[in-house]
mmCIF file of C-alpha atoms in Angstrom:
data_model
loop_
_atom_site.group_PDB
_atom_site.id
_atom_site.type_symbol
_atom_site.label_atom_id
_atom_site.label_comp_id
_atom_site.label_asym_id
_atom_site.label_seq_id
_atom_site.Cartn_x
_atom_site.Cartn_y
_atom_site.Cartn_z
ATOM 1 C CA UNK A 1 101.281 245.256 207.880
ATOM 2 C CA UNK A 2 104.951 244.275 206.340
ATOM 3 C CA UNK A 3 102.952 240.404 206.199
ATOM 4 C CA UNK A 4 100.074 241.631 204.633
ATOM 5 C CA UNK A 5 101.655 243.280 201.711
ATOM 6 C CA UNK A 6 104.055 240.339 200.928
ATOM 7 C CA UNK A 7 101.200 237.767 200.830
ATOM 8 C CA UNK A 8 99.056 240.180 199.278
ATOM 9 C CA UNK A 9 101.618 241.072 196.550
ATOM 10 C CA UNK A 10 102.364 236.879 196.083
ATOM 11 C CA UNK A 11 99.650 236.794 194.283
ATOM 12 C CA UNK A 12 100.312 237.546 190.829
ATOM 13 C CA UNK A 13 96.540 238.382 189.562
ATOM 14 C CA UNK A 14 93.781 240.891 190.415
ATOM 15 C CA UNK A 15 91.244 238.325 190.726
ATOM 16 C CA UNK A 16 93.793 236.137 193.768
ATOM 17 C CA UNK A 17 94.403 239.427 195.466
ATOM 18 C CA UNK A 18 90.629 240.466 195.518
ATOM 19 C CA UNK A 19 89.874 236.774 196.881
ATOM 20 C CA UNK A 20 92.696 237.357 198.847
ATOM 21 C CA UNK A 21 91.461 240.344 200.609
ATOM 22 C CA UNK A 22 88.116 238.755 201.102
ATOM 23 C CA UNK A 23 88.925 236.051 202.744
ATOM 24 C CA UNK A 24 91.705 237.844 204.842
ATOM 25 C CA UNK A 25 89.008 240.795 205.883
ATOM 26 C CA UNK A 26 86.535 237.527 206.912
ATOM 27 C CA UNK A 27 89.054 236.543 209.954
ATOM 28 C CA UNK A 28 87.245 237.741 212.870
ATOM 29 C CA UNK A 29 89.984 238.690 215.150
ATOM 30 C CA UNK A 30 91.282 241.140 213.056
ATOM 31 C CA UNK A 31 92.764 244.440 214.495
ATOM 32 C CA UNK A 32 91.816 247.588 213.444
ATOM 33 C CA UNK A 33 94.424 248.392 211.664
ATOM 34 C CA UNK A 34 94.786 245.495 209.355
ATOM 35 C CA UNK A 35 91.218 246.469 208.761
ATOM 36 C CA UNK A 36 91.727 249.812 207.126
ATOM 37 C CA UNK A 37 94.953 248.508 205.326
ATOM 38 C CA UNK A 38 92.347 245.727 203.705
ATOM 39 C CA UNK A 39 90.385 248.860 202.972
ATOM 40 C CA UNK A 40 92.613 250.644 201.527
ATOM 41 C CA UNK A 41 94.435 247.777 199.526
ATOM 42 C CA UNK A 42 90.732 246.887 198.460
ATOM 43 C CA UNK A 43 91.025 250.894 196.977
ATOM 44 C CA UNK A 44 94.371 250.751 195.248
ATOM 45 C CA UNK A 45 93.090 247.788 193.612
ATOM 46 C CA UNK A 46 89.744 248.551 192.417
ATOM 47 C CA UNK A 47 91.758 251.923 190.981
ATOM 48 C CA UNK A 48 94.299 250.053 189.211
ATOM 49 C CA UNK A 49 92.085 246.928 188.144
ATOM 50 C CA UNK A 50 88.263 248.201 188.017
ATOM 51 C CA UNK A 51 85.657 247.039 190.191
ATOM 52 C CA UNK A 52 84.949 243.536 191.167
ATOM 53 C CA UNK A 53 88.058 241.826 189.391
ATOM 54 C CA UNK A 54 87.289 238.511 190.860
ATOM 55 C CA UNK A 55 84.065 238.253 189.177
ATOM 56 C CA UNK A 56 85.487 239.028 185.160
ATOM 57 C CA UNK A 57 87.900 236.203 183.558
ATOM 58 C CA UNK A 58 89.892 239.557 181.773
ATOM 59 C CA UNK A 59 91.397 242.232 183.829
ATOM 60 C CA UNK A 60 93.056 245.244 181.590
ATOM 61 C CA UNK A 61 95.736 246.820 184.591
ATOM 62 C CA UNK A 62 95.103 250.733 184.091
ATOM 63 C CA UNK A 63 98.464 251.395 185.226
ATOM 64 C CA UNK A 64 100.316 249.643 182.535
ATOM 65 C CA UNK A 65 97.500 251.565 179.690
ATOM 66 C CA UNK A 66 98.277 254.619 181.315
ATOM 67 C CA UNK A 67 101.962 253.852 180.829
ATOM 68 C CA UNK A 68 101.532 252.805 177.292
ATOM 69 C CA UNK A 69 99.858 255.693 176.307
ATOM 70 C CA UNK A 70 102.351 258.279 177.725
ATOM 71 C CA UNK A 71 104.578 255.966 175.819
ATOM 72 C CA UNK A 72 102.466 256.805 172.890
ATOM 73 C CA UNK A 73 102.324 260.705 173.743
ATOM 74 C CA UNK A 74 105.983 261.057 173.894
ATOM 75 C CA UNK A 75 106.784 259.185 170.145
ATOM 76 C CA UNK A 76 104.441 261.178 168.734
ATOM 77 C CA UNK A 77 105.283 264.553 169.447
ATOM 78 C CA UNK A 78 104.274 266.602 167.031
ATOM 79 C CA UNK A 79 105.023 270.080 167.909
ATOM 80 C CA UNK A 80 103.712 272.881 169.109
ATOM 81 C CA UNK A 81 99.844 272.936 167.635
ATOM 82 C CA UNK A 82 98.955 269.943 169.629
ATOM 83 C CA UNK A 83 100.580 270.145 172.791
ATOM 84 C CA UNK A 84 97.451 271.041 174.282
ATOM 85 C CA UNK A 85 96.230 267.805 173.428
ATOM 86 C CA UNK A 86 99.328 266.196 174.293
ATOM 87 C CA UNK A 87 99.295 267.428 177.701
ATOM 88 C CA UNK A 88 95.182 266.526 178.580
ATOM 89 C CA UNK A 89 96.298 262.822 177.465
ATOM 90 C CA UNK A 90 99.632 263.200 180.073
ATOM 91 C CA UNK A 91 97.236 264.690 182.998
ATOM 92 C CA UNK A 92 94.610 261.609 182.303
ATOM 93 C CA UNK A 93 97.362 259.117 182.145
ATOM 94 C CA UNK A 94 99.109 260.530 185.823
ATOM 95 C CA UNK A 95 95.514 260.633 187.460
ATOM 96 C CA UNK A 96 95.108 256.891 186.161
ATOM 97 C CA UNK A 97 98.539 256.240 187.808
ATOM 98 C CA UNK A 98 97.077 257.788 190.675
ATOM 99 C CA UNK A 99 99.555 260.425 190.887
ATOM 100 C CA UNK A 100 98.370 262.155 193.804
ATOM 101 C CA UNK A 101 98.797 266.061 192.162
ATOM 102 C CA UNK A 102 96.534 264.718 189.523
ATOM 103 C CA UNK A 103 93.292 263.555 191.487
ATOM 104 C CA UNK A 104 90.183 264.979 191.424
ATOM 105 C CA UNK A 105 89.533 263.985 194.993
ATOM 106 C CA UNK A 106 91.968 261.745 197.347
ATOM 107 C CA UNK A 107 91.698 258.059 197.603
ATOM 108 C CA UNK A 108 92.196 258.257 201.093
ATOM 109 C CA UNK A 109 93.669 260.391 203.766
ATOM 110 C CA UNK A 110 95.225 257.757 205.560
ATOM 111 C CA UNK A 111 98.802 258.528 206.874
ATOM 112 C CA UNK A 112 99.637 254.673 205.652
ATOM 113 C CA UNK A 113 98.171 254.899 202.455
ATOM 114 C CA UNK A 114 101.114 256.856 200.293
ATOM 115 C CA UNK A 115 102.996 253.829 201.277
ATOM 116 C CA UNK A 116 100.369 251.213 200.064
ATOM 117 C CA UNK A 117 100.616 253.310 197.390
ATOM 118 C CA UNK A 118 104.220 252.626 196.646
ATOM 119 C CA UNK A 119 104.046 249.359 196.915
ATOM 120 C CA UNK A 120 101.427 249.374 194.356
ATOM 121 C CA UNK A 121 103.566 251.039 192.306
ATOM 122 C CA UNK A 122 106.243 249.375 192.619
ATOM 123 C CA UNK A 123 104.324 245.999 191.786
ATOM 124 C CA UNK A 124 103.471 247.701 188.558
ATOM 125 C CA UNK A 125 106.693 248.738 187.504
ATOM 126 C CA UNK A 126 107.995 244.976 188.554
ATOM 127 C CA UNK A 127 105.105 243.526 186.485
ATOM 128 C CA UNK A 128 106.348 246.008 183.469
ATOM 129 C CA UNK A 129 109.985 245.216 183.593
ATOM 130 C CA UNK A 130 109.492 241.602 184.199
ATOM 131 C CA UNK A 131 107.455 241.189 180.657
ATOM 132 C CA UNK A 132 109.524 243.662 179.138
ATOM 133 C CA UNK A 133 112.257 240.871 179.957
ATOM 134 C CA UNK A 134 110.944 238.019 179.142
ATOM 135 C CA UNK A 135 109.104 239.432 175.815
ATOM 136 C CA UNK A 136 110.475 237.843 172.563
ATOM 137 C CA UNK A 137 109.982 240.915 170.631
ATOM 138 C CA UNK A 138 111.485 243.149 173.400
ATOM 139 C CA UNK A 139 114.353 241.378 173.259
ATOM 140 C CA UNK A 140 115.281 241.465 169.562
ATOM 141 C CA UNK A 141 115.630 243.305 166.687
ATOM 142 C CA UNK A 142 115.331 242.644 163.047
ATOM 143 C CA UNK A 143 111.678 241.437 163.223
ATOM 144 C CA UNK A 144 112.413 239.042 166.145
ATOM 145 C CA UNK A 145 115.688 237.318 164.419
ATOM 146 C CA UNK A 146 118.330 238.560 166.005
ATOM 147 C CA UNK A 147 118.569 238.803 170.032
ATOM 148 C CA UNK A 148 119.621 241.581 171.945
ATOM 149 C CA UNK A 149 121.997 240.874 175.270
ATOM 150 C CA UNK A 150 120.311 242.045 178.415
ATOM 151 C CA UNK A 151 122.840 244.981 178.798
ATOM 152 C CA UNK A 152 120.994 246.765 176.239
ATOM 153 C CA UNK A 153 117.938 245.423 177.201
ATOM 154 C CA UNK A 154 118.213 247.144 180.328
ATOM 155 C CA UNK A 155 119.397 250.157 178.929
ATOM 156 C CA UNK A 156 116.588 250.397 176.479
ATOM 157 C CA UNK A 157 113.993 250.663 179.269
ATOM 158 C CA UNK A 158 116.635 253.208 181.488
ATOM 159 C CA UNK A 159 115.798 255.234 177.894
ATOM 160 C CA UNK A 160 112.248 254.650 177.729
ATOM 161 C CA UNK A 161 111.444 255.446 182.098
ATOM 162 C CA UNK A 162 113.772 258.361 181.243
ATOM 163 C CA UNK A 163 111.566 259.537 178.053
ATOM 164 C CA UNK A 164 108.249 258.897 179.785
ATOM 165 C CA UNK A 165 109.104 260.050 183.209
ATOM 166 C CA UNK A 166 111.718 262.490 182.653
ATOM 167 C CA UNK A 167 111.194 264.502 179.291
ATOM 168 C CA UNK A 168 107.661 264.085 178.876
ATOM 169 C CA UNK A 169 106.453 265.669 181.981
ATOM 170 C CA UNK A 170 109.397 268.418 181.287
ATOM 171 C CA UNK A 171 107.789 269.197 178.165
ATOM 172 C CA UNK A 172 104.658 270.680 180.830
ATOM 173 C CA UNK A 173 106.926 271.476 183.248
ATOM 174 C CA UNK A 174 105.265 268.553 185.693
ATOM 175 C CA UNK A 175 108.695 266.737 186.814
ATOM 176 C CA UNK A 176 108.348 267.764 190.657
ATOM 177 C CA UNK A 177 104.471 266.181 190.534
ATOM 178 C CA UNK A 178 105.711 263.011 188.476
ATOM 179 C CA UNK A 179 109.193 262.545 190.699
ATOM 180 C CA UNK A 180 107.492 260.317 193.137
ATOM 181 C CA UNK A 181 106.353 257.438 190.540
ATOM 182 C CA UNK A 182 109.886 257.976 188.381
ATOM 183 C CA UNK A 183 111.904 257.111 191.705
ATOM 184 C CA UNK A 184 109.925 254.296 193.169
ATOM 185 C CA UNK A 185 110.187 253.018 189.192
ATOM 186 C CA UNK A 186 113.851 253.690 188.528
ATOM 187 C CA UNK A 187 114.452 251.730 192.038
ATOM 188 C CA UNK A 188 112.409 248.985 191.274
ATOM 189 C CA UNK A 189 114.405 248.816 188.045
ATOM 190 C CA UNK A 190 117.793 249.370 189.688
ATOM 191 C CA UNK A 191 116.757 246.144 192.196
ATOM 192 C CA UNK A 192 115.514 243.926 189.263
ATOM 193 C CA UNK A 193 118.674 244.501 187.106
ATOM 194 C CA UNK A 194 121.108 243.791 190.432
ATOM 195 C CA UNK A 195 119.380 240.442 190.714
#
């Protein structure tokens, strides 16, 4: 399964790892178990990019909207009179994130599927971290003039995963259901800075 995941993860779109899976899931002589992890892989990323990705030239990830808008939720905090509101828009964004506390119904009940679904995870928070890098305007200040050393770079988004996956779910006291995502995050961030 540890092969699978690294060529499936290679692949840096939705549409090459939905061709991906099709043509890997076409191989005759292949065991059972590879079959359901195809399955559920085929799952993860329907969730994350909609249905049929291979077939639409734009893909919008759901995990990185969901992101942005608890990103959103937590700058503009407003007090008390619409933390109702505030806290639907933090229970949509976990289900999209596919926080398991937070869906309706299970994706699956597969014993191997909370690890496919940290490895999806942690492909989205590499994905995030990786733009936020690279990004002119993430890395500057002063209307893109003046550039920013990595140092703070990296501390910036330590601040922001801290905001959005720390405080924000403390404000609705829903740290132990959002733990799970804000570790396999603040490792994924932890690896990409030591490299």
């Amino acid at each position: 399964m540890e092969d699978l995941l690294k060529r499936y993860y290679a692949h840096p779109t939705a549409r090459e790892r939905a061709l991906f899976l099709a043509e890997y899931a076409a191989e005759p002589a292949l065991a059972a178990e590879e079959r359901e992890t195809i399955e559920l892989l085929s799952r993860l990323l329907t969730a994350r990019f909609g249905a049929r990705p291979e077939r639409r030239q734009t893909v919008s990830d759901r995990f990185l909207t969901a992101f942005m808008d608890l990103r959103v939720t937590y700058a503009r905090d407003s007090g008390f009179l619409s933390r109702g509101k505030q806290k639907k828009e933090v229970l949509r964004a976990f289900a999209a994130l596919l926080l398991p506390d937070f869906l309706i119904e299970p994706i699956s009940e597969n014993p191997r599927f909370p690890a496919l679904l940290s490895a999806e995870w942690r492909d989205f928070a590499d994905t995030l971290f990786r733009s936020c890098l690279r990004d002119p305007a993430y890395r500057s200040r002063v209307f893109g003039l003046v550039p920013v050393p990595e140092e703070m770079i990296v501390r910036r988004l330590r601040e922001e995963l801290h905001q959005i996956m720390t405080e924000l779910p403390a404000r609705f006291s829903l740290q132990r259901e959002s733990s799970v995502l804000r570790a396999v995050m603040e490792e994924s961030l932890s690896a990409l800075t030591a490299s």
